[in-house]
PDB file of C-alpha atoms in Angstrom:
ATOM      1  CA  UNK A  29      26.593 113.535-162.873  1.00  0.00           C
ATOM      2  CA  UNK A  30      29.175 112.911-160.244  1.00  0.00           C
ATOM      3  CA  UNK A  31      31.920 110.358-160.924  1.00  0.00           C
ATOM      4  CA  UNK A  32      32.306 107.443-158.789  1.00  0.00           C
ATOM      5  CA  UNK A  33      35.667 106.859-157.632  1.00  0.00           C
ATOM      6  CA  UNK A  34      36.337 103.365-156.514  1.00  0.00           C
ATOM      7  CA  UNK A  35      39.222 101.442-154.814  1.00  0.00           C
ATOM      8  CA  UNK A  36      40.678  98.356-153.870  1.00  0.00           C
ATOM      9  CA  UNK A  37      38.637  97.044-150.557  1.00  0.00           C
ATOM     10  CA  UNK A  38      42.726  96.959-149.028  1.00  0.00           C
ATOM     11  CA  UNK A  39      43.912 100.410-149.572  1.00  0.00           C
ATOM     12  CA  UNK A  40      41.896 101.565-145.661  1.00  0.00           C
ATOM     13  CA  UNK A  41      44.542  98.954-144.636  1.00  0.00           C
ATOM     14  CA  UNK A  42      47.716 100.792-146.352  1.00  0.00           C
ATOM     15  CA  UNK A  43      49.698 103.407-146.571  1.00  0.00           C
ATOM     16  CA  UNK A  44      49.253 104.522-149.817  1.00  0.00           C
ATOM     17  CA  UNK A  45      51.940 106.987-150.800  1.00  0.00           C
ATOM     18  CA  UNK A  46      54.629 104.382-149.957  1.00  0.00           C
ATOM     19  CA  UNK A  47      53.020 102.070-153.103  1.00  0.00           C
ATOM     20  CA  UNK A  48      54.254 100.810-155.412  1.00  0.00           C
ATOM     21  CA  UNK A  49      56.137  98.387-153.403  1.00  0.00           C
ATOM     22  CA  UNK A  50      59.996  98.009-153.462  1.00  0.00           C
ATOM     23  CA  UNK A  51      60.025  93.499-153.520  1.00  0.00           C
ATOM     24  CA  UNK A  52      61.354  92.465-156.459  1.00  0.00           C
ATOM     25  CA  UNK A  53      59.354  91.349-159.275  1.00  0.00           C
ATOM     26  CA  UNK A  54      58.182  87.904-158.979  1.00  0.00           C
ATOM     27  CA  UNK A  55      58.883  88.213-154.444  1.00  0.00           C
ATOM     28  CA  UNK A  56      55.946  86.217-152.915  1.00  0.00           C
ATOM     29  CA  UNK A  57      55.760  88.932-149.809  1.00  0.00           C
ATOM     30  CA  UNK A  58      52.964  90.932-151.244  1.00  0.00           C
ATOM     31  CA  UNK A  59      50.893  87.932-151.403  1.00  0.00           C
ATOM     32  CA  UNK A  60      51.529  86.744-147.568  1.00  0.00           C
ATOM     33  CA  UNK A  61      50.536  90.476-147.003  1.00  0.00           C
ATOM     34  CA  UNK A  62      47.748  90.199-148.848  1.00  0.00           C
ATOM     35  CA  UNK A  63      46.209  87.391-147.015  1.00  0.00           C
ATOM     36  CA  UNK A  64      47.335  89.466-143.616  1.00  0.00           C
ATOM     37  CA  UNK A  65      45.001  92.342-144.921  1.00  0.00           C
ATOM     38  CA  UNK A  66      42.094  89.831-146.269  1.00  0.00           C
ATOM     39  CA  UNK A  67      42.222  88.138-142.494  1.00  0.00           C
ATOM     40  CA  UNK A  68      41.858  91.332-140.515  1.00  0.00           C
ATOM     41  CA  UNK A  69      39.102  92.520-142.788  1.00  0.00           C
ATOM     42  CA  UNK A  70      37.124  89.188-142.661  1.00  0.00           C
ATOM     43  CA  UNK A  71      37.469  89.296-138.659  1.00  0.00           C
ATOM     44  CA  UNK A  72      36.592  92.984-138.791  1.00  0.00           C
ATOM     45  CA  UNK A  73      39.749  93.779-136.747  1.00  0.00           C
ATOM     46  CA  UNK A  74      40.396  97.579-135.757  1.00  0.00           C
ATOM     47  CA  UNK A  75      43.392  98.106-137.322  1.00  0.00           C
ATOM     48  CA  UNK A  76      43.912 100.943-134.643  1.00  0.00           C
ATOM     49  CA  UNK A  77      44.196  97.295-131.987  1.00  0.00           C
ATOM     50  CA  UNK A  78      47.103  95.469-134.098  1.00  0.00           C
ATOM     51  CA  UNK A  79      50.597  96.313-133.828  1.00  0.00           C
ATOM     52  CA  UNK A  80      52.960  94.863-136.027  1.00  0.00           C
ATOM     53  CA  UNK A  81      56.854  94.115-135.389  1.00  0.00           C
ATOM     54  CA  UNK A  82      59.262  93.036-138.021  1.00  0.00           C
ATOM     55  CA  UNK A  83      63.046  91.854-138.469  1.00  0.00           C
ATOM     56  CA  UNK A  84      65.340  92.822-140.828  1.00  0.00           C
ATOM     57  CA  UNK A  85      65.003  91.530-144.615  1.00  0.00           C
ATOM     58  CA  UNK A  86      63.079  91.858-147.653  1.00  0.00           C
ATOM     59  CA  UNK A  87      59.797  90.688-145.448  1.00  0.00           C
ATOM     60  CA  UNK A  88      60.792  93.317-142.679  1.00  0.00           C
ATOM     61  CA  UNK A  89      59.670  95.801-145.092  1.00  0.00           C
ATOM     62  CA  UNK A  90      56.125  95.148-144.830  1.00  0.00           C
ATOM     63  CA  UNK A  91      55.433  97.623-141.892  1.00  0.00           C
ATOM     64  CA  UNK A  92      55.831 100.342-144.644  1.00  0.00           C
ATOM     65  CA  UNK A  93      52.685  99.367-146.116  1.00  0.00           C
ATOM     66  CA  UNK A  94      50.517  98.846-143.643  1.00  0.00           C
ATOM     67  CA  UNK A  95      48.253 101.414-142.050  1.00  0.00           C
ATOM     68  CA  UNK A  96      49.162 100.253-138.129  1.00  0.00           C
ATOM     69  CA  UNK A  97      51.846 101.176-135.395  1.00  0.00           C
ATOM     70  CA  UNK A  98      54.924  99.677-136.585  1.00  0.00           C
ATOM     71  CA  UNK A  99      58.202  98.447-135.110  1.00  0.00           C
ATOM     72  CA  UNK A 100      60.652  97.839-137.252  1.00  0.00           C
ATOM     73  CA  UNK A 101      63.297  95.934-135.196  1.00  0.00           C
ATOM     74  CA  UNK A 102      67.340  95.049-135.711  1.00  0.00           C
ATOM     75  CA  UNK A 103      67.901  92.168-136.935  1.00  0.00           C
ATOM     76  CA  UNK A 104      66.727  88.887-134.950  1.00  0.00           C
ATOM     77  CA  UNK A 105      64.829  91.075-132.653  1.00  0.00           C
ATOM     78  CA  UNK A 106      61.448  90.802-134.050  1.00  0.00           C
ATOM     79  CA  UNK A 107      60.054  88.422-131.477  1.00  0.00           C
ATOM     80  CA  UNK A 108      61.395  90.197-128.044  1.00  0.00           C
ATOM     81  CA  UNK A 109      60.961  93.384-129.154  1.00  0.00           C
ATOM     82  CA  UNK A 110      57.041  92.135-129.484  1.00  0.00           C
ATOM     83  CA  UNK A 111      56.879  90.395-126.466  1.00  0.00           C
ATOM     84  CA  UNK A 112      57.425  93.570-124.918  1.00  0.00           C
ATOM     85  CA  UNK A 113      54.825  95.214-126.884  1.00  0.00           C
ATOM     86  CA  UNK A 114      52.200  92.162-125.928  1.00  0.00           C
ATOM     87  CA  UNK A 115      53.116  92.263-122.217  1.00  0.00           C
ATOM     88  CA  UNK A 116      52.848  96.140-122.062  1.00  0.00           C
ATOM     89  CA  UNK A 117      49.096  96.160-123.869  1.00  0.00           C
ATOM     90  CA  UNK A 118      47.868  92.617-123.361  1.00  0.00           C
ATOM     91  CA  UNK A 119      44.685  93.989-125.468  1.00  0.00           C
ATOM     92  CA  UNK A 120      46.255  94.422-128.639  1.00  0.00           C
ATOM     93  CA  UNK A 121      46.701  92.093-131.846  1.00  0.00           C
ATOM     94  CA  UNK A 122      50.608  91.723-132.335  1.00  0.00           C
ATOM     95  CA  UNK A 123      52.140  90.415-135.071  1.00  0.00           C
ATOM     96  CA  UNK A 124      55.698  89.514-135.245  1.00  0.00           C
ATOM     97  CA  UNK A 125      56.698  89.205-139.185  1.00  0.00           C
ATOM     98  CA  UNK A 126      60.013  87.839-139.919  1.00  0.00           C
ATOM     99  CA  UNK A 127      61.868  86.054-142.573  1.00  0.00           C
ATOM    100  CA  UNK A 128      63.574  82.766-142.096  1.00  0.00           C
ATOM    101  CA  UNK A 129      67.247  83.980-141.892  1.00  0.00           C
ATOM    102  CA  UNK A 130      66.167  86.533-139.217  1.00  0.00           C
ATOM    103  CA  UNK A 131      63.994  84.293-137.320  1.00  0.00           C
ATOM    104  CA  UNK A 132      65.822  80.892-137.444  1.00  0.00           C
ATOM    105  CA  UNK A 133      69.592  82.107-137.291  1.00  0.00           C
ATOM    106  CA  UNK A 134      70.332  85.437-135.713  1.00  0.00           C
ATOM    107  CA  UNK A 135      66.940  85.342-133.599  1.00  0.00           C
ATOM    108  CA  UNK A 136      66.979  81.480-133.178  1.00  0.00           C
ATOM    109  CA  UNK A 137      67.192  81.558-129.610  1.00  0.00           C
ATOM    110  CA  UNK A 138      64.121  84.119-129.545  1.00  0.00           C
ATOM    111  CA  UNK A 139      62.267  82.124-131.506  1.00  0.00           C
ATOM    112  CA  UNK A 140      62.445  79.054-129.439  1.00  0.00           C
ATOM    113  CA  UNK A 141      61.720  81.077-126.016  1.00  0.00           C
ATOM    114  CA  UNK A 142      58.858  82.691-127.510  1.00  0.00           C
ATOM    115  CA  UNK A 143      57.457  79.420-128.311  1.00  0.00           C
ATOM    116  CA  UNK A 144      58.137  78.088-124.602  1.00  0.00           C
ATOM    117  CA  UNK A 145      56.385  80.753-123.175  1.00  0.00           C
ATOM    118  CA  UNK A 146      53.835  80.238-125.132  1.00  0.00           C
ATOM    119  CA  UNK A 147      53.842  84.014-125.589  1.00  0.00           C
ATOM    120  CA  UNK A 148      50.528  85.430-127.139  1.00  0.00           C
ATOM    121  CA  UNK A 149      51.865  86.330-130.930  1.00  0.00           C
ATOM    122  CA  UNK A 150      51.040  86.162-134.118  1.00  0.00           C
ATOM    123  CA  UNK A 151      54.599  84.785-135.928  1.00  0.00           C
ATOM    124  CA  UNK A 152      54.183  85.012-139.397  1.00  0.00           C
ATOM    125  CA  UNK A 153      57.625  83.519-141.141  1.00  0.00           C
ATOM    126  CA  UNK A 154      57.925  84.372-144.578  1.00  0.00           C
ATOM    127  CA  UNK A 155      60.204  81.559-145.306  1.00  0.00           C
ATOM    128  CA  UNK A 156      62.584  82.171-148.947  1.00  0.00           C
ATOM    129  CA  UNK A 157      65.283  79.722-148.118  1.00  0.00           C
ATOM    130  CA  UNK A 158      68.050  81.675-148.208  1.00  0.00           C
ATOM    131  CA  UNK A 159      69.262  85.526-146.786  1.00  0.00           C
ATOM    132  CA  UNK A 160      67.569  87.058-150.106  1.00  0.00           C
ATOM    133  CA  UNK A 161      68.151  90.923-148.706  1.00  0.00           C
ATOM    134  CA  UNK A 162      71.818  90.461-147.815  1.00  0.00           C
ATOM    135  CA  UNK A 163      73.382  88.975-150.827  1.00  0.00           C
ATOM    136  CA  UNK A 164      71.717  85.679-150.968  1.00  0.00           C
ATOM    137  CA  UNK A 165      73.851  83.495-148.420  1.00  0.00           C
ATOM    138  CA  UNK A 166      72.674  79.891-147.264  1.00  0.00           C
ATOM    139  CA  UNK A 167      70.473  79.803-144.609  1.00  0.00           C
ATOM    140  CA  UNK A 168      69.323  77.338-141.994  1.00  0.00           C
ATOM    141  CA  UNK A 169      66.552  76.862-144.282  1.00  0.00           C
ATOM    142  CA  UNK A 170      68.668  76.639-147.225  1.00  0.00           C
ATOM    143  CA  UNK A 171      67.291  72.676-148.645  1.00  0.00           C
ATOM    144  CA  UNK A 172      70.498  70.184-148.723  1.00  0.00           C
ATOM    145  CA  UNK A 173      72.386  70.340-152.242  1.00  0.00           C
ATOM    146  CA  UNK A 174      70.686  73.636-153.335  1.00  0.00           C
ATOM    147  CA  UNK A 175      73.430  77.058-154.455  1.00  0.00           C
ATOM    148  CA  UNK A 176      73.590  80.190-152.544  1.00  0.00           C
ATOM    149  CA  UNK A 177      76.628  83.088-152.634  1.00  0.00           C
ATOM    150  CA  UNK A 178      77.981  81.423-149.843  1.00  0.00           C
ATOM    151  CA  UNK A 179      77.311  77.558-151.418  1.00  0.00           C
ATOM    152  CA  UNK A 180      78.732  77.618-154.554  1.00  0.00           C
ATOM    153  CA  UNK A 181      78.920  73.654-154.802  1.00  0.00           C
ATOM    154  CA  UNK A 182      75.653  73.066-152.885  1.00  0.00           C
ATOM    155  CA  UNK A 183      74.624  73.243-149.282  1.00  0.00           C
ATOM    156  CA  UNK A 184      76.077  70.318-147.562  1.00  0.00           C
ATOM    157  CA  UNK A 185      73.857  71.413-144.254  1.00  0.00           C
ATOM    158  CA  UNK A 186      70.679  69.798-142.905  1.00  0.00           C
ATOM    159  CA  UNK A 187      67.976  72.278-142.979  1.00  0.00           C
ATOM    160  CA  UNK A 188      65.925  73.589-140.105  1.00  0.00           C
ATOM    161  CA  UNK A 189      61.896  71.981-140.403  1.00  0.00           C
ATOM    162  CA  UNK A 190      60.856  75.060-138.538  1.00  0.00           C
ATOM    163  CA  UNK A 191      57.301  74.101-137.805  1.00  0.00           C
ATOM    164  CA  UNK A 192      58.797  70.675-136.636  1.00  0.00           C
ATOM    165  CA  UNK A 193      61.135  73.546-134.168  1.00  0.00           C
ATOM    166  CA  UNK A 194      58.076  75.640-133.157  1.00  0.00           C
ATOM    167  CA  UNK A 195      56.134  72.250-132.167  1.00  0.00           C
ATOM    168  CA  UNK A 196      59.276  71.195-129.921  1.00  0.00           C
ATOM    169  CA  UNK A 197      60.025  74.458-128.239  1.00  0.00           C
ATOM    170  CA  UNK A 198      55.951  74.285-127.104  1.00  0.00           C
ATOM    171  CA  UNK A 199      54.144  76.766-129.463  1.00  0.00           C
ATOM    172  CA  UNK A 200      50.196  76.337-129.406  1.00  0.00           C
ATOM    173  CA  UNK A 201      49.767  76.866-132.712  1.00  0.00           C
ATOM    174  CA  UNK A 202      51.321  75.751-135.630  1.00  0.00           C
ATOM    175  CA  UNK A 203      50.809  75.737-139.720  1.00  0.00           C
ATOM    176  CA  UNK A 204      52.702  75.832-142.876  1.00  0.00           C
ATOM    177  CA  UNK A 205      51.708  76.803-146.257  1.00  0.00           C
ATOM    178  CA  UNK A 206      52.880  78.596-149.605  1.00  0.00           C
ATOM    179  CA  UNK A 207      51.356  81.421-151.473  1.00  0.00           C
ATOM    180  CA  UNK A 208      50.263  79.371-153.569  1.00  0.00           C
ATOM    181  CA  UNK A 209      47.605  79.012-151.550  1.00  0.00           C
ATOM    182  CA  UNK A 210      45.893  81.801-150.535  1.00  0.00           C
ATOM    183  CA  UNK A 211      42.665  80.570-148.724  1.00  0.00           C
ATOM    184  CA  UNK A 212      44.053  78.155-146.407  1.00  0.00           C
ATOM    185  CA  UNK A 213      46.785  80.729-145.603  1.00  0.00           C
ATOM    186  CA  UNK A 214      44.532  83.453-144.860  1.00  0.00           C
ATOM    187  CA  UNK A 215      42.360  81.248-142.564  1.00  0.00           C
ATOM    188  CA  UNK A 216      45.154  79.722-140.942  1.00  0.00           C
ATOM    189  CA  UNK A 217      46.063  83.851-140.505  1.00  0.00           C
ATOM    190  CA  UNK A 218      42.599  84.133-138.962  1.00  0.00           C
ATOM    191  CA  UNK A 219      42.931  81.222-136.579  1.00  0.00           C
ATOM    192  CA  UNK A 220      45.984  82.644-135.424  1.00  0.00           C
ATOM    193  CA  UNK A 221      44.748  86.087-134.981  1.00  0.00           C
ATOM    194  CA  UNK A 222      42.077  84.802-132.358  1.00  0.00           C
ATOM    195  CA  UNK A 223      44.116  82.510-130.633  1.00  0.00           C
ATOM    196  CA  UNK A 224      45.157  82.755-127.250  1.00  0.00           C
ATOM    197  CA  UNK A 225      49.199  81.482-127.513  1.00  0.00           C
ATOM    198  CA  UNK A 226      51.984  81.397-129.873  1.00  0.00           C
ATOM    199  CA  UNK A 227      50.813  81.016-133.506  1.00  0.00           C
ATOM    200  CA  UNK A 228      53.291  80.235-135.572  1.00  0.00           C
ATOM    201  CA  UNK A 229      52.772  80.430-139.442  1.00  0.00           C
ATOM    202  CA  UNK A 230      55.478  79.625-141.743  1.00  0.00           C
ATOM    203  CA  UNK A 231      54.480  80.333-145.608  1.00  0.00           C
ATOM    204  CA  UNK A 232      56.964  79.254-148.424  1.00  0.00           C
ATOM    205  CA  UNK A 233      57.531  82.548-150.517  1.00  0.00           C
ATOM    206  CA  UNK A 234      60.199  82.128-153.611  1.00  0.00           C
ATOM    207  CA  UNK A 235      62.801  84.635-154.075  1.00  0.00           C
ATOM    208  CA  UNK A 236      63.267  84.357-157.924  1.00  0.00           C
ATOM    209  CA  UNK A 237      66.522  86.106-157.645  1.00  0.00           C
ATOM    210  CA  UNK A 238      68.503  85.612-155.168  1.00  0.00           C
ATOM    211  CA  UNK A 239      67.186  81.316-154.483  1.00  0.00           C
ATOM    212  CA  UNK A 240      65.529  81.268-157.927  1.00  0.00           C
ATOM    213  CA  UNK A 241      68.778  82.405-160.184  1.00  0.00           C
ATOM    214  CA  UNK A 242      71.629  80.803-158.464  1.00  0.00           C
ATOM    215  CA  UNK A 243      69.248  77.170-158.835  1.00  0.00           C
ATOM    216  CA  UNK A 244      68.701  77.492-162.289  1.00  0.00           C
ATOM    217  CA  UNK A 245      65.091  78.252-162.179  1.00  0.00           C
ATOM    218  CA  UNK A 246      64.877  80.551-165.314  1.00  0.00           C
ATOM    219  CA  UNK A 247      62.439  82.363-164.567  1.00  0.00           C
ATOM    220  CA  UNK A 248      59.548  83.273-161.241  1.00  0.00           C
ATOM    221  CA  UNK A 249      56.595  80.905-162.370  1.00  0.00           C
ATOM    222  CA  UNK A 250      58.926  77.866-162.999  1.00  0.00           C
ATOM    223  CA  UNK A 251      59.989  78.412-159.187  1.00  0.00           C
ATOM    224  CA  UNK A 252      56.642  78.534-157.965  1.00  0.00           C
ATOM    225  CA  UNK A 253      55.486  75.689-159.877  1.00  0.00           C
ATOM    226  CA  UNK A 254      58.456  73.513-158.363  1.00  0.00           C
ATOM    227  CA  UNK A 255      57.368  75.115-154.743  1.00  0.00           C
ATOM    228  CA  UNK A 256      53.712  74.137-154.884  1.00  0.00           C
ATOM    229  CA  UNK A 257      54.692  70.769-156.883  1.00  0.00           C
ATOM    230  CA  UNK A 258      56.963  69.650-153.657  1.00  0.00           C
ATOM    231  CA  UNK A 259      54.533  70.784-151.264  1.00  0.00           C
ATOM    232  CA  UNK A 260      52.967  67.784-150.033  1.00  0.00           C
ATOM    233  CA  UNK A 261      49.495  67.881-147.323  1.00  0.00           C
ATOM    234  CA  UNK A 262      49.899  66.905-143.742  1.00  0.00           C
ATOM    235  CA  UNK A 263      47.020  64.779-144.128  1.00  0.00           C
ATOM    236  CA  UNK A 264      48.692  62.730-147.556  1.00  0.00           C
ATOM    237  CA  UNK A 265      52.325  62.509-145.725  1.00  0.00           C
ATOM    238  CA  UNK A 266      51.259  60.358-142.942  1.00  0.00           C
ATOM    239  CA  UNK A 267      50.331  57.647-145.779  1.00  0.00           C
ATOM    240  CA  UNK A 268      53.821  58.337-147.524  1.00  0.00           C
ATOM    241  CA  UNK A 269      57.324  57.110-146.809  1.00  0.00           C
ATOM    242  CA  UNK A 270      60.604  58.955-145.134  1.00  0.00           C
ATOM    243  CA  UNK A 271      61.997  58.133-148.850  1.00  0.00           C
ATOM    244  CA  UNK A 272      59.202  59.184-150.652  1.00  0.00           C
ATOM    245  CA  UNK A 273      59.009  62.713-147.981  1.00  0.00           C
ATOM    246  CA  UNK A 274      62.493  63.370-148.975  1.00  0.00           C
ATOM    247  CA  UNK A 275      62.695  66.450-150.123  1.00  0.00           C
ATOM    248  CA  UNK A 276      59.168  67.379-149.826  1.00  0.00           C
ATOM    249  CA  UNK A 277      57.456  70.683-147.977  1.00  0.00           C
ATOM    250  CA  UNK A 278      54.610  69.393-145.970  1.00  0.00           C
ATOM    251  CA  UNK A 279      51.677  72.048-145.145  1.00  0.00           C
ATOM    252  CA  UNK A 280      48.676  72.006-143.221  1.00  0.00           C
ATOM    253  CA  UNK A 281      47.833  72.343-139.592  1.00  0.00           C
ATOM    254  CA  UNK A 282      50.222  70.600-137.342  1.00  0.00           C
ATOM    255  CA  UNK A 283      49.040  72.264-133.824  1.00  0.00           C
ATOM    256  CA  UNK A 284      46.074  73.344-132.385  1.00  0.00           C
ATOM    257  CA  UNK A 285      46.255  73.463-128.721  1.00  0.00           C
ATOM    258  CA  UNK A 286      43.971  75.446-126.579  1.00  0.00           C
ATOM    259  CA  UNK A 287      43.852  76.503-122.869  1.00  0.00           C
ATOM    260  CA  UNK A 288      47.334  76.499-122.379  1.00  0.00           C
ATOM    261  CA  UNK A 289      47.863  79.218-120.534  1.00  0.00           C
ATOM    262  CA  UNK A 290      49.988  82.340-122.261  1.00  0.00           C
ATOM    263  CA  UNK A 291      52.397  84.373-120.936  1.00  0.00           C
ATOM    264  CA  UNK A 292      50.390  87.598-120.285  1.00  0.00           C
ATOM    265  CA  UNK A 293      47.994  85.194-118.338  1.00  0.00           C
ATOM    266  CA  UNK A 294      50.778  83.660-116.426  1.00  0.00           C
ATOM    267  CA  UNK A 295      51.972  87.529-114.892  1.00  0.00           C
ATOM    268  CA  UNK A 296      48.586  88.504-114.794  1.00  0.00           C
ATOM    269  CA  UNK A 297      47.895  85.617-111.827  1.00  0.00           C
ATOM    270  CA  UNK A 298      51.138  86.349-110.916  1.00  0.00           C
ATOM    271  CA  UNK A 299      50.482  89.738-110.137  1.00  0.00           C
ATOM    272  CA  UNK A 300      46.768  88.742-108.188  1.00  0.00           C
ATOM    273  CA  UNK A 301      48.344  86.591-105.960  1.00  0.00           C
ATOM    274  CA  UNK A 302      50.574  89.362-104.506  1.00  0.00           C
ATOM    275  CA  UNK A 303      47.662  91.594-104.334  1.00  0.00           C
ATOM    276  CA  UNK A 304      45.738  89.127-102.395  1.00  0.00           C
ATOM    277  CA  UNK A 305      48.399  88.818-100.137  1.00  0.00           C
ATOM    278  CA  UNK A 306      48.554  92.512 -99.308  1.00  0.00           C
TER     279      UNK A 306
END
């Protein structure tokens, strides 16, 4: 009788022989990955159509487990670097994965550019509050008062809201969650991968220790319990005070815009026009 050999409904997604993973124990990227994987699957996405381009950082190290074309970028470069790619092949799914220290301070300017052209991405931020690969320096995420190795009494900065950022610069798109919540974060992955514009996700993943050691939290779970206890809904802040907000990570869905044309669209009738002409 013939054995029958079964395996995770993920592993057609992954590169196997690069597992098991090199994020520290307790590192919330495997779960943001996770919902990545779970959202392609649902949508019955050909992996052989995506294209994924990442930063530098602990979250720039996904592209070694995924099964896809990967472009694995210097750092801040994520989001040009897949512009490129979406303007070359308008057809395929690109994802642009970077952390918050890549995205928000060395590719700032990218960032907001991408969002203004409403450029057709999918901008998953995997948001730790602080450069976790490089040492564990403040970033412009870094919350006001917290410790980093280049904080040692507190960051006396104002952090970046970077969905707030995204919504300003123009992006179409727009949600924040944790990984603490899986289902809304893997259809808010979905939504993004079908629509036409910048999507911008930014998911709250602790990094128990670089953010989670040099703030006292003793130990992973007591950092994600503080993370999901601070996360307020979108829907329950708009009844709550700029006191009682302080301090506070709001999540939900804070745009949805459709119709607006994107980028590839924009060259596209661009390009027509001259044709016509000729």
């Amino acid at each position: 009788m013939s054995e029958v050999v079964r395996q995770h409904p993920a592993f057609k997604y992954m590169r196997k022989q690069f597992l098991p993973h090199i994020w520290c124990p307790g590192c919330g990227n495997g779960l943001i990955l996770a919902a990545i994987i779970r959202a392609i699957d649902e949508l019955g996405i050909d992996i052989d159509e995506t294209s994924f381009v990442t930063g530098i950082g602990c979250w720039g190290l996904t592209g070694n487990y995924i099964n896809a074309d990967w472009l694995h970028t210097t750092h801040g470069r994520a989001l040009p670097m897949a512009t490129g790619l979406k303007l070359m092949n308008p057809k395929l799914k690109v994802f642009a994965l970077t952390g918050d220290g890549d995205l928000a301070a060395i590719g700032g300017n990218h960032f907001i550019h991408a969002a203004r052209r409403n450029v057709d991405l999918i901008t998953i931020c995997s948001n730790n509050m602080i450069f976790g690969r490089t040492g564990g320096q403040v970033a412009p995420t870094t919350p006001e008062g917290k410790y980093a190795s280049t904080s040692p009494y507190g960051n006396i900065e104002r952090p970046f809201d970077l969905c707030r950022l995204a919504e300003a610069a123009g992006a179409t798109h727009v949600e924040r969650w944790t990984v603490m919540h899986p289902v809304p974060l893997t259809k808010a992955i979905k939504k993004a991968i079908e629509h036409k514009g910048f999507s911008f996700i930014e998911v709250l993943s602790p990094c128990p220790v670089q953010y989670g050691r040099k703030n006292k939290f003793r130990n992973p779970s007591v950092l994600y319990n503080w993370v999901k206890e601070q996360s307020v809904s979108i829907k329950k802040a708009q009844d709550m005070s700029e006191q009682e907000l302080e301090g506070k990570f709001i999540i939900g869905e804070f745009v949805k815009k459709e119709n607006i044309p994107d980028l590839s669209a924009q060259l596209l009738k661009l390009q027509e026009s001259f044709e016509n002409k000729s």
